[in-house]
PDB file of C-alpha atoms and ligand atoms in Angstrom:
ATOM      1  CA  LEU R  45     234.105 175.452 309.186  1.00  0.00           C
ATOM      2  CA  PRO R  46     232.417 175.421 305.705  1.00  0.00           C
ATOM      3  CA  GLU R  47     233.279 172.507 303.566  1.00  0.00           C
ATOM      4  CA  PRO R  48     236.351 172.725 301.573  1.00  0.00           C
ATOM      5  CA  GLY R  49     236.147 174.934 298.241  1.00  0.00           C
ATOM      6  CA  THR R  50     233.315 176.880 299.685  1.00  0.00           C
ATOM      7  CA  VAL R  51     234.015 180.532 298.587  1.00  0.00           C
ATOM      8  CA  GLU R  52     233.178 183.181 300.673  1.00  0.00           C
ATOM      9  CA  PHE R  53     233.409 187.286 300.338  1.00  0.00           C
ATOM     10  CA  LYS R  54     233.038 189.526 302.691  1.00  0.00           C
ATOM     11  CA  ASP R  55     232.697 193.398 302.817  1.00  0.00           C
ATOM     12  CA  VAL R  56     235.263 192.789 299.800  1.00  0.00           C
ATOM     13  CA  THR R  57     236.406 195.990 298.061  1.00  0.00           C
ATOM     14  CA  PHE R  58     239.691 196.634 295.636  1.00  0.00           C
ATOM     15  CA  GLY R  59     241.130 199.082 293.762  1.00  0.00           C
ATOM     16  CA  TYR R  60     244.032 198.311 291.020  1.00  0.00           C
ATOM     17  CA  PRO R  61     247.179 200.347 292.004  1.00  0.00           C
ATOM     18  CA  GLY R  62     247.139 203.893 291.290  1.00  0.00           C
ATOM     19  CA  ALA R  63     243.499 204.093 290.150  1.00  0.00           C
ATOM     20  CA  GLU R  64     241.079 206.465 291.913  1.00  0.00           C
ATOM     21  CA  ALA R  65     237.975 204.682 291.973  1.00  0.00           C
ATOM     22  CA  PRO R  66     237.815 201.319 293.717  1.00  0.00           C
ATOM     23  CA  VAL R  67     236.307 198.640 290.771  1.00  0.00           C
ATOM     24  CA  LEU R  68     234.546 196.700 293.428  1.00  0.00           C
ATOM     25  CA  SER R  69     232.789 197.441 296.895  1.00  0.00           C
ATOM     26  CA  GLY R  70     231.240 195.723 299.769  1.00  0.00           C
ATOM     27  CA  ILE R  71     230.880 192.202 297.562  1.00  0.00           C
ATOM     28  CA  SER R  72     229.362 190.263 299.595  1.00  0.00           C
ATOM     29  CA  PHE R  73     228.468 185.883 299.113  1.00  0.00           C
ATOM     30  CA  THR R  74     229.367 182.622 299.139  1.00  0.00           C
ATOM     31  CA  ALA R  75     229.825 180.538 296.316  1.00  0.00           C
ATOM     32  CA  LYS R  76     229.042 176.586 297.861  1.00  0.00           C
ATOM     33  CA  PRO R  77     230.081 172.966 296.823  1.00  0.00           C
ATOM     34  CA  GLY R  78     227.474 171.844 294.848  1.00  0.00           C
ATOM     35  CA  GLN R  79     226.074 175.082 293.624  1.00  0.00           C
ATOM     36  CA  THR R  80     226.723 176.895 290.713  1.00  0.00           C
ATOM     37  CA  THR R  81     226.775 180.754 291.128  1.00  0.00           C
ATOM     38  CA  ALA R  82     226.806 183.192 287.594  1.00  0.00           C
ATOM     39  CA  ILE R  83     228.255 186.213 287.808  1.00  0.00           C
ATOM     40  CA  ILE R  84     226.060 188.637 284.794  1.00  0.00           C
ATOM     41  CA  GLY R  85     226.745 193.027 284.096  1.00  0.00           C
ATOM     42  CA  SER R  86     227.667 194.937 281.539  1.00  0.00           C
ATOM     43  CA  THR R  87     230.938 194.897 280.136  1.00  0.00           C
ATOM     44  CA  GLY R  88     233.137 196.626 282.652  1.00  0.00           C
ATOM     45  CA  ALA R  89     230.708 195.600 285.816  1.00  0.00           C
ATOM     46  CA  GLY R  90     233.912 194.236 287.206  1.00  0.00           C
ATOM     47  CA  LYS R  91     233.316 190.165 286.981  1.00  0.00           C
ATOM     48  CA  THR R  92     236.547 189.270 285.648  1.00  0.00           C
ATOM     49  CA  THR R  93     238.022 191.314 288.526  1.00  0.00           C
ATOM     50  CA  LEU R  94     236.492 189.394 291.010  1.00  0.00           C
ATOM     51  CA  LEU R  95     237.176 186.298 289.609  1.00  0.00           C
ATOM     52  CA  ASN R  96     240.817 187.565 289.830  1.00  0.00           C
ATOM     53  CA  LEU R  97     240.728 187.516 292.964  1.00  0.00           C
ATOM     54  CA  ILE R  98     240.165 184.673 294.630  1.00  0.00           C
ATOM     55  CA  PRO R  99     243.428 182.858 292.771  1.00  0.00           C
ATOM     56  CA  ARG R 100     245.097 185.975 294.435  1.00  0.00           C
ATOM     57  CA  LEU R 101     246.050 187.896 290.891  1.00  0.00           C
ATOM     58  CA  TYR R 102     245.571 190.535 293.598  1.00  0.00           C
ATOM     59  CA  ASP R 103     244.814 190.997 297.019  1.00  0.00           C
ATOM     60  CA  ALA R 104     241.063 192.936 298.452  1.00  0.00           C
ATOM     61  CA  THR R 105     242.260 196.370 299.260  1.00  0.00           C
ATOM     62  CA  GLU R 106     239.671 195.807 302.688  1.00  0.00           C
ATOM     63  CA  GLY R 107     237.792 192.886 303.701  1.00  0.00           C
ATOM     64  CA  GLU R 108     238.666 189.484 303.550  1.00  0.00           C
ATOM     65  CA  ILE R 109     238.059 186.401 300.839  1.00  0.00           C
ATOM     66  CA  LEU R 110     238.018 182.861 301.994  1.00  0.00           C
ATOM     67  CA  ILE R 111     238.556 179.314 301.167  1.00  0.00           C
ATOM     68  CA  GLY R 112     236.830 177.074 302.889  1.00  0.00           C
ATOM     69  CA  GLY R 113     236.276 178.999 306.048  1.00  0.00           C
ATOM     70  CA  VAL R 114     241.015 179.848 305.946  1.00  0.00           C
ATOM     71  CA  PRO R 115     241.303 183.233 304.690  1.00  0.00           C
ATOM     72  CA  LEU R 116     242.813 183.197 301.256  1.00  0.00           C
ATOM     73  CA  LYS R 117     246.335 185.480 302.517  1.00  0.00           C
ATOM     74  CA  GLU R 118     246.810 181.695 305.431  1.00  0.00           C
ATOM     75  CA  LEU R 119     246.425 179.026 302.356  1.00  0.00           C
ATOM     76  CA  GLY R 120     249.900 180.106 300.492  1.00  0.00           C
ATOM     77  CA  ARG R 121     249.718 179.464 296.763  1.00  0.00           C
ATOM     78  CA  GLU R 122     250.316 175.283 295.923  1.00  0.00           C
ATOM     79  CA  ALA R 123     247.393 174.881 298.253  1.00  0.00           C
ATOM     80  CA  ILE R 124     245.100 177.845 296.326  1.00  0.00           C
ATOM     81  CA  SER R 125     246.294 176.139 292.967  1.00  0.00           C
ATOM     82  CA  ARG R 126     245.894 172.947 293.633  1.00  0.00           C
ATOM     83  CA  ASN R 127     242.241 173.109 294.885  1.00  0.00           C
ATOM     84  CA  ILE R 128     240.736 176.017 292.888  1.00  0.00           C
ATOM     85  CA  SER R 129     241.002 176.017 288.553  1.00  0.00           C
ATOM     86  CA  ALA R 130     240.341 179.464 286.350  1.00  0.00           C
ATOM     87  CA  VAL R 131     239.043 180.143 282.893  1.00  0.00           C
ATOM     88  CA  PRO R 132     239.853 182.682 281.625  1.00  0.00           C
ATOM     89  CA  GLN R 133     237.938 185.005 279.687  1.00  0.00           C
ATOM     90  CA  ARG R 134     241.002 185.706 277.147  1.00  0.00           C
ATOM     91  CA  PRO R 135     242.178 181.640 277.530  1.00  0.00           C
ATOM     92  CA  TYR R 136     245.646 181.024 276.853  1.00  0.00           C
ATOM     93  CA  LEU R 137     247.822 177.819 275.336  1.00  0.00           C
ATOM     94  CA  PHE R 138     251.392 178.145 275.404  1.00  0.00           C
ATOM     95  CA  SER R 139     254.090 176.011 272.960  1.00  0.00           C
ATOM     96  CA  GLY R 140     254.075 172.596 273.901  1.00  0.00           C
ATOM     97  CA  THR R 141     251.867 169.467 273.276  1.00  0.00           C
ATOM     98  CA  ILE R 142     248.194 169.198 274.136  1.00  0.00           C
ATOM     99  CA  ALA R 143     249.154 166.758 276.856  1.00  0.00           C
ATOM    100  CA  SER R 144     252.049 168.981 277.931  1.00  0.00           C
ATOM    101  CA  ASN R 145     248.759 172.561 278.057  1.00  0.00           C
ATOM    102  CA  LEU R 146     245.857 170.184 279.445  1.00  0.00           C
ATOM    103  CA  ARG R 147     249.032 169.141 282.414  1.00  0.00           C
ATOM    104  CA  PHE R 148     249.602 172.380 283.156  1.00  0.00           C
ATOM    105  CA  GLY R 149     247.923 171.912 287.406  1.00  0.00           C
ATOM    106  CA  ALA R 150     247.417 168.028 286.708  1.00  0.00           C
ATOM    107  CA  GLN R 151     251.119 166.721 286.219  1.00  0.00           C
ATOM    108  CA  ASP R 152     250.095 163.226 287.368  1.00  0.00           C
ATOM    109  CA  ALA R 153     246.711 162.805 285.235  1.00  0.00           C
ATOM    110  CA  SER R 154     246.999 159.877 282.467  1.00  0.00           C
ATOM    111  CA  ASP R 155     246.088 159.881 279.853  1.00  0.00           C
ATOM    112  CA  GLU R 156     242.812 157.809 279.968  1.00  0.00           C
ATOM    113  CA  GLU R 157     242.215 161.093 281.997  1.00  0.00           C
ATOM    114  CA  LEU R 158     243.185 164.265 279.707  1.00  0.00           C
ATOM    115  CA  TRP R 159     240.445 162.267 276.987  1.00  0.00           C
ATOM    116  CA  GLU R 160     238.068 162.207 279.448  1.00  0.00           C
ATOM    117  CA  ALA R 161     238.160 165.586 280.332  1.00  0.00           C
ATOM    118  CA  LEU R 162     238.379 166.649 276.313  1.00  0.00           C
ATOM    119  CA  ASP R 163     235.397 163.798 275.952  1.00  0.00           C
ATOM    120  CA  ILE R 164     233.763 166.703 278.709  1.00  0.00           C
ATOM    121  CA  ALA R 165     234.853 170.450 276.927  1.00  0.00           C
ATOM    122  CA  GLN R 166     233.490 169.131 273.325  1.00  0.00           C
ATOM    123  CA  SER R 167     236.728 168.600 271.738  1.00  0.00           C
ATOM    124  CA  THR R 168     237.339 164.846 271.206  1.00  0.00           C
ATOM    125  CA  ASP R 169     237.107 164.601 267.808  1.00  0.00           C
ATOM    126  CA  PHE R 170     239.332 167.793 266.937  1.00  0.00           C
ATOM    127  CA  VAL R 171     242.063 165.607 268.751  1.00  0.00           C
ATOM    128  CA  THR R 172     241.545 162.682 267.541  1.00  0.00           C
ATOM    129  CA  GLU R 173     241.810 164.760 263.863  1.00  0.00           C
ATOM    130  CA  ARG R 174     245.182 166.147 265.000  1.00  0.00           C
ATOM    131  CA  GLU R 175     248.528 163.603 263.637  1.00  0.00           C
ATOM    132  CA  GLY R 176     249.806 162.608 266.787  1.00  0.00           C
ATOM    133  CA  GLN R 177     246.498 163.392 268.817  1.00  0.00           C
ATOM    134  CA  LEU R 178     247.740 164.299 272.382  1.00  0.00           C
ATOM    135  CA  GLU R 179     251.039 164.756 271.457  1.00  0.00           C
ATOM    136  CA  SER R 180     250.031 166.970 268.546  1.00  0.00           C
ATOM    137  CA  THR R 181     251.462 170.720 268.936  1.00  0.00           C
ATOM    138  CA  ILE R 182     250.260 174.198 270.122  1.00  0.00           C
ATOM    139  CA  SER R 183     251.866 177.210 269.486  1.00  0.00           C
ATOM    140  CA  GLN R 184     252.816 179.400 271.278  1.00  0.00           C
ATOM    141  CA  GLY R 185     249.799 182.053 271.867  1.00  0.00           C
ATOM    142  CA  GLY R 186     247.875 178.608 270.864  1.00  0.00           C
ATOM    143  CA  THR R 187     246.932 181.294 267.593  1.00  0.00           C
ATOM    144  CA  ASN R 188     246.827 177.502 265.153  1.00  0.00           C
ATOM    145  CA  VAL R 189     244.005 176.814 267.317  1.00  0.00           C
ATOM    146  CA  SER R 190     240.441 178.551 266.889  1.00  0.00           C
ATOM    147  CA  GLY R 191     239.655 180.712 269.383  1.00  0.00           C
ATOM    148  CA  GLY R 192     236.692 178.748 269.988  1.00  0.00           C
ATOM    149  CA  GLN R 193     238.889 175.697 270.497  1.00  0.00           C
ATOM    150  CA  ARG R 194     241.508 177.247 272.809  1.00  0.00           C
ATOM    151  CA  GLN R 195     238.147 178.102 275.480  1.00  0.00           C
ATOM    152  CA  ARG R 196     237.445 174.615 275.378  1.00  0.00           C
ATOM    153  CA  LEU R 197     241.479 172.778 275.959  1.00  0.00           C
ATOM    154  CA  CYS R 198     240.950 175.273 278.484  1.00  0.00           C
ATOM    155  CA  ILE R 199     238.094 173.591 280.403  1.00  0.00           C
ATOM    156  CA  ALA R 200     239.900 170.818 279.374  1.00  0.00           C
ATOM    157  CA  ARG R 201     242.643 171.813 281.510  1.00  0.00           C
ATOM    158  CA  ALA R 202     240.250 173.248 284.622  1.00  0.00           C
ATOM    159  CA  LEU R 203     238.556 169.991 284.335  1.00  0.00           C
ATOM    160  CA  ALA R 204     241.853 167.598 284.561  1.00  0.00           C
ATOM    161  CA  ALA R 205     243.185 169.390 287.411  1.00  0.00           C
ATOM    162  CA  LYS R 206     239.699 168.065 289.639  1.00  0.00           C
ATOM    163  CA  PRO R 207     239.893 170.830 292.159  1.00  0.00           C
ATOM    164  CA  MET R 208     236.839 172.224 294.339  1.00  0.00           C
ATOM    165  CA  THR R 209     236.453 175.905 293.362  1.00  0.00           C
ATOM    166  CA  TYR R 210     235.857 176.267 289.343  1.00  0.00           C
ATOM    167  CA  LEU R 211     235.564 179.790 287.907  1.00  0.00           C
ATOM    168  CA  PHE R 212     234.692 180.035 284.771  1.00  0.00           C
ATOM    169  CA  ASP R 213     234.926 183.589 283.557  1.00  0.00           C
ATOM    170  CA  ASP R 214     232.763 183.186 280.284  1.00  0.00           C
ATOM    171  CA  SER R 215     234.080 180.603 278.990  1.00  0.00           C
ATOM    172  CA  PHE R 216     230.998 179.475 276.733  1.00  0.00           C
ATOM    173  CA  SER R 217     230.626 183.630 274.831  1.00  0.00           C
ATOM    174  CA  ALA R 218     232.198 182.077 272.139  1.00  0.00           C
ATOM    175  CA  LEU R 219     230.503 178.634 271.369  1.00  0.00           C
ATOM    176  CA  ASP R 220     228.378 178.196 269.315  1.00  0.00           C
ATOM    177  CA  VAL R 221     224.206 177.227 271.101  1.00  0.00           C
ATOM    178  CA  ASN R 222     224.516 173.761 270.642  1.00  0.00           C
ATOM    179  CA  THR R 223     228.085 173.669 271.635  1.00  0.00           C
ATOM    180  CA  ASP R 224     227.288 175.332 274.078  1.00  0.00           C
ATOM    181  CA  ALA R 225     224.444 173.429 275.925  1.00  0.00           C
ATOM    182  CA  LYS R 226     226.275 169.806 275.147  1.00  0.00           C
ATOM    183  CA  LEU R 227     229.151 170.743 276.971  1.00  0.00           C
ATOM    184  CA  ARG R 228     227.706 172.569 279.971  1.00  0.00           C
ATOM    185  CA  ALA R 229     225.014 169.393 280.167  1.00  0.00           C
ATOM    186  CA  ALA R 230     229.118 167.028 280.659  1.00  0.00           C
ATOM    187  CA  LEU R 231     229.898 169.084 283.105  1.00  0.00           C
ATOM    188  CA  ALA R 232     227.167 168.711 285.674  1.00  0.00           C
ATOM    189  CA  GLU R 233     228.992 165.988 287.101  1.00  0.00           C
ATOM    190  CA  PRO R 234     232.179 166.461 287.313  1.00  0.00           C
ATOM    191  CA  THR R 235     232.350 169.670 288.534  1.00  0.00           C
ATOM    192  CA  LYS R 236     229.083 168.480 291.197  1.00  0.00           C
ATOM    193  CA  ASP R 237     230.886 168.442 294.480  1.00  0.00           C
ATOM    194  CA  ALA R 238     232.888 171.120 293.428  1.00  0.00           C
ATOM    195  CA  ALA R 239     231.483 174.794 294.221  1.00  0.00           C
ATOM    196  CA  VAL R 240     231.125 176.486 290.404  1.00  0.00           C
ATOM    197  CA  ILE R 241     231.483 180.748 289.624  1.00  0.00           C
ATOM    198  CA  ILE R 242     230.450 181.365 286.324  1.00  0.00           C
ATOM    199  CA  VAL R 243     230.172 184.634 284.233  1.00  0.00           C
ATOM    200  CA  ALA R 244     228.004 184.671 282.216  1.00  0.00           C
ATOM    201  CA  GLN R 245     227.325 186.771 278.789  1.00  0.00           C
ATOM    202  CA  ARG R 246     224.119 184.481 277.829  1.00  0.00           C
ATOM    203  CA  VAL R 247     221.404 184.521 280.124  1.00  0.00           C
ATOM    204  CA  SER R 248     220.893 181.055 278.727  1.00  0.00           C
ATOM    205  CA  THR R 249     223.976 179.900 280.221  1.00  0.00           C
ATOM    206  CA  ILE R 250     223.030 180.687 283.932  1.00  0.00           C
ATOM    207  CA  THR R 251     219.426 180.756 283.543  1.00  0.00           C
ATOM    208  CA  GLU R 252     219.800 176.929 286.339  1.00  0.00           C
ATOM    209  CA  ALA R 253     221.870 178.746 288.298  1.00  0.00           C
ATOM    210  CA  ASP R 254     221.136 177.930 292.556  1.00  0.00           C
ATOM    211  CA  GLN R 255     222.095 182.262 293.386  1.00  0.00           C
ATOM    212  CA  ILE R 256     222.761 185.017 290.258  1.00  0.00           C
ATOM    213  CA  LEU R 257     224.974 188.156 291.143  1.00  0.00           C
ATOM    214  CA  VAL R 258     223.847 190.902 289.510  1.00  0.00           C
ATOM    215  CA  LEU R 259     227.357 193.363 289.162  1.00  0.00           C
ATOM    216  CA  ASP R 260     227.214 197.352 287.920  1.00  0.00           C
ATOM    217  CA  HIS R 261     229.295 199.081 288.478  1.00  0.00           C
ATOM    218  CA  GLY R 262     231.383 197.117 290.766  1.00  0.00           C
ATOM    219  CA  GLU R 263     228.398 196.393 293.610  1.00  0.00           C
ATOM    220  CA  ILE R 264     226.072 193.383 293.378  1.00  0.00           C
ATOM    221  CA  VAL R 265     222.820 194.861 292.838  1.00  0.00           C
ATOM    222  CA  ALA R 266     220.723 192.313 292.810  1.00  0.00           C
ATOM    223  CA  ARG R 267     220.761 188.412 294.045  1.00  0.00           C
ATOM    224  CA  GLY R 268     218.498 185.467 293.725  1.00  0.00           C
ATOM    225  CA  THR R 269     217.260 182.829 291.229  1.00  0.00           C
ATOM    226  CA  HIS R 270     217.008 183.372 287.668  1.00  0.00           C
ATOM    227  CA  GLU R 271     213.137 183.707 288.239  1.00  0.00           C
ATOM    228  CA  GLU R 272     213.334 184.999 291.676  1.00  0.00           C
ATOM    229  CA  LEU R 273     215.100 188.132 289.745  1.00  0.00           C
ATOM    230  CA  LEU R 274     213.112 188.475 286.513  1.00  0.00           C
ATOM    231  CA  GLU R 275     210.702 189.879 289.396  1.00  0.00           C
ATOM    232  CA  SER R 276     212.557 191.722 291.581  1.00  0.00           C
ATOM    233  CA  SER R 277     215.498 193.101 289.612  1.00  0.00           C
ATOM    234  CA  GLU R 278     215.248 195.703 286.633  1.00  0.00           C
ATOM    235  CA  THR R 279     219.024 195.904 285.733  1.00  0.00           C
ATOM    236  CA  TYR R 280     218.355 192.181 285.549  1.00  0.00           C
ATOM    237  CA  GLN R 281     214.884 192.666 283.018  1.00  0.00           C
ATOM    238  CA  GLU R 282     217.556 194.617 280.961  1.00  0.00           C
ATOM    239  CA  ILE R 283     220.009 192.116 280.477  1.00  0.00           C
ATOM    240  CA  VAL R 284     217.816 189.139 279.605  1.00  0.00           C
ATOM    241  CA  THR R 285     216.530 191.103 277.223  1.00  0.00           C
ATOM    242  CA  SER R 286     219.204 193.466 275.832  1.00  0.00           C
TER     243      SER R 286
HETATM  244  P1  GTP X  59     233.808 192.168 280.152  1.00  0.00           P
HETATM  245  O1  GTP X  59     234.689 191.764 280.455  1.00  0.00           O
HETATM  246  O2  GTP X  59     234.201 193.218 279.364  1.00  0.00           O
HETATM  247  O3  GTP X  59     232.266 191.597 280.240  1.00  0.00           O
HETATM  248  O4  GTP X  59     233.793 193.145 281.961  1.00  0.00           O
HETATM  249  P2  GTP X  59     233.813 192.768 283.940  1.00  0.00           P
HETATM  250  O5  GTP X  59     232.911 192.845 284.287  1.00  0.00           O
HETATM  251  O6  GTP X  59     234.797 191.235 283.551  1.00  0.00           O
HETATM  252  O7  GTP X  59     234.992 194.312 284.204  1.00  0.00           O
HETATM  253  P3  GTP X  59     236.241 194.337 284.932  1.00  0.00           P
HETATM  254  O8  GTP X  59     236.080 193.202 285.278  1.00  0.00           O
HETATM  255  O9  GTP X  59     237.894 193.149 283.171  1.00  0.00           O
HETATM  256  O10 GTP X  59     236.684 196.197 284.273  1.00  0.00           O
HETATM  257  C1  GTP X  59     236.347 196.240 285.121  1.00  0.00           C
HETATM  258  C2  GTP X  59     236.863 197.937 285.931  1.00  0.00           C
HETATM  259  O11 GTP X  59     238.010 197.866 286.584  1.00  0.00           O
HETATM  260  C3  GTP X  59     236.947 198.418 284.136  1.00  0.00           C
HETATM  261  O12 GTP X  59     236.582 199.445 284.553  1.00  0.00           O
HETATM  262  C4  GTP X  59     238.073 198.534 283.888  1.00  0.00           C
HETATM  263  O13 GTP X  59     238.404 199.205 282.921  1.00  0.00           O
HETATM  264  C5  GTP X  59     238.482 198.038 285.024  1.00  0.00           C
HETATM  265  N1  GTP X  59     239.987 197.502 284.552  1.00  0.00           N
HETATM  266  C6  GTP X  59     240.379 196.428 284.286  1.00  0.00           C
HETATM  267  N2  GTP X  59     241.684 195.672 284.301  1.00  0.00           N
HETATM  268  C7  GTP X  59     242.394 196.602 284.809  1.00  0.00           C
HETATM  269  C8  GTP X  59     244.085 196.966 285.593  1.00  0.00           C
HETATM  270  O14 GTP X  59     244.366 195.786 285.132  1.00  0.00           O
HETATM  271  N3  GTP X  59     244.417 198.174 285.461  1.00  0.00           N
HETATM  272  C9  GTP X  59     243.058 198.961 285.477  1.00  0.00           C
HETATM  273  N4  GTP X  59     244.026 200.050 286.633  1.00  0.00           N
HETATM  274  N5  GTP X  59     241.926 199.313 285.505  1.00  0.00           N
HETATM  275  C10 GTP X  59     241.305 198.164 284.617  1.00  0.00           C
HETATM  276 MG1   MG X  60     235.516 190.285 281.979  1.00  0.00          MG
END
């Protein structure tokens, strides 16, 4: 069996219920633990849809997705949520405290572990400055927190769960370039044994990725490292220069 946390797509096709054309076709790749797999492509290419198939927000129409060699359908909801942390493109906080938001998916995390996660997510100052700190209140939808901060708290939430697989959907784009770089450097250690899949808008976020998948109209049109794609893919060159 492949290592736990490995994500395999085998010739996956997906169309939204009721829609005519598939949004994803013939998607095959393997995201290995200890590696970063990046997905890049223009808006509407199908990046979010692809990520959403992994925690089974939708099921593939054809083909198969496996985690650690086990088909998703055999894994069960509980195993999926325990092993996979997803930071969605529109990160969501619910009404409650910062601590309760961070413990969603990590009920047993100690305060110390929450502070560690916040530190990696570059949010220590933000939480320290709030009245009540970990117990300070978040309003429904996180509307009393800025978009970039919401994104960072959702990254901290993902880290607190200590999963084998991380999914980041465009999680770094609301951050300024400086914070983006610091956060990603801090992520290296806690995610080093996990399979990391990251959707990115900025090429600078993914130049170090072990493999980059270029998605165009629901198909992988090129794959390789940053250097390889600069040589081989016109679509990638266009993304880099746009
Ligand atoms: P950006 O986040 O804008 O960069 O795009 P993306 O690459 O994440 O694309 P996404 O996966 O969101 O969408 C791919 C295609 O699926 C687009 O044509 C969308 O209009 C369509 N789509 C996305 N969500 C839904 C949905 O819930 N229902 C239906 N019917 N279509 C959807
Ligand atoms: Mg998207």
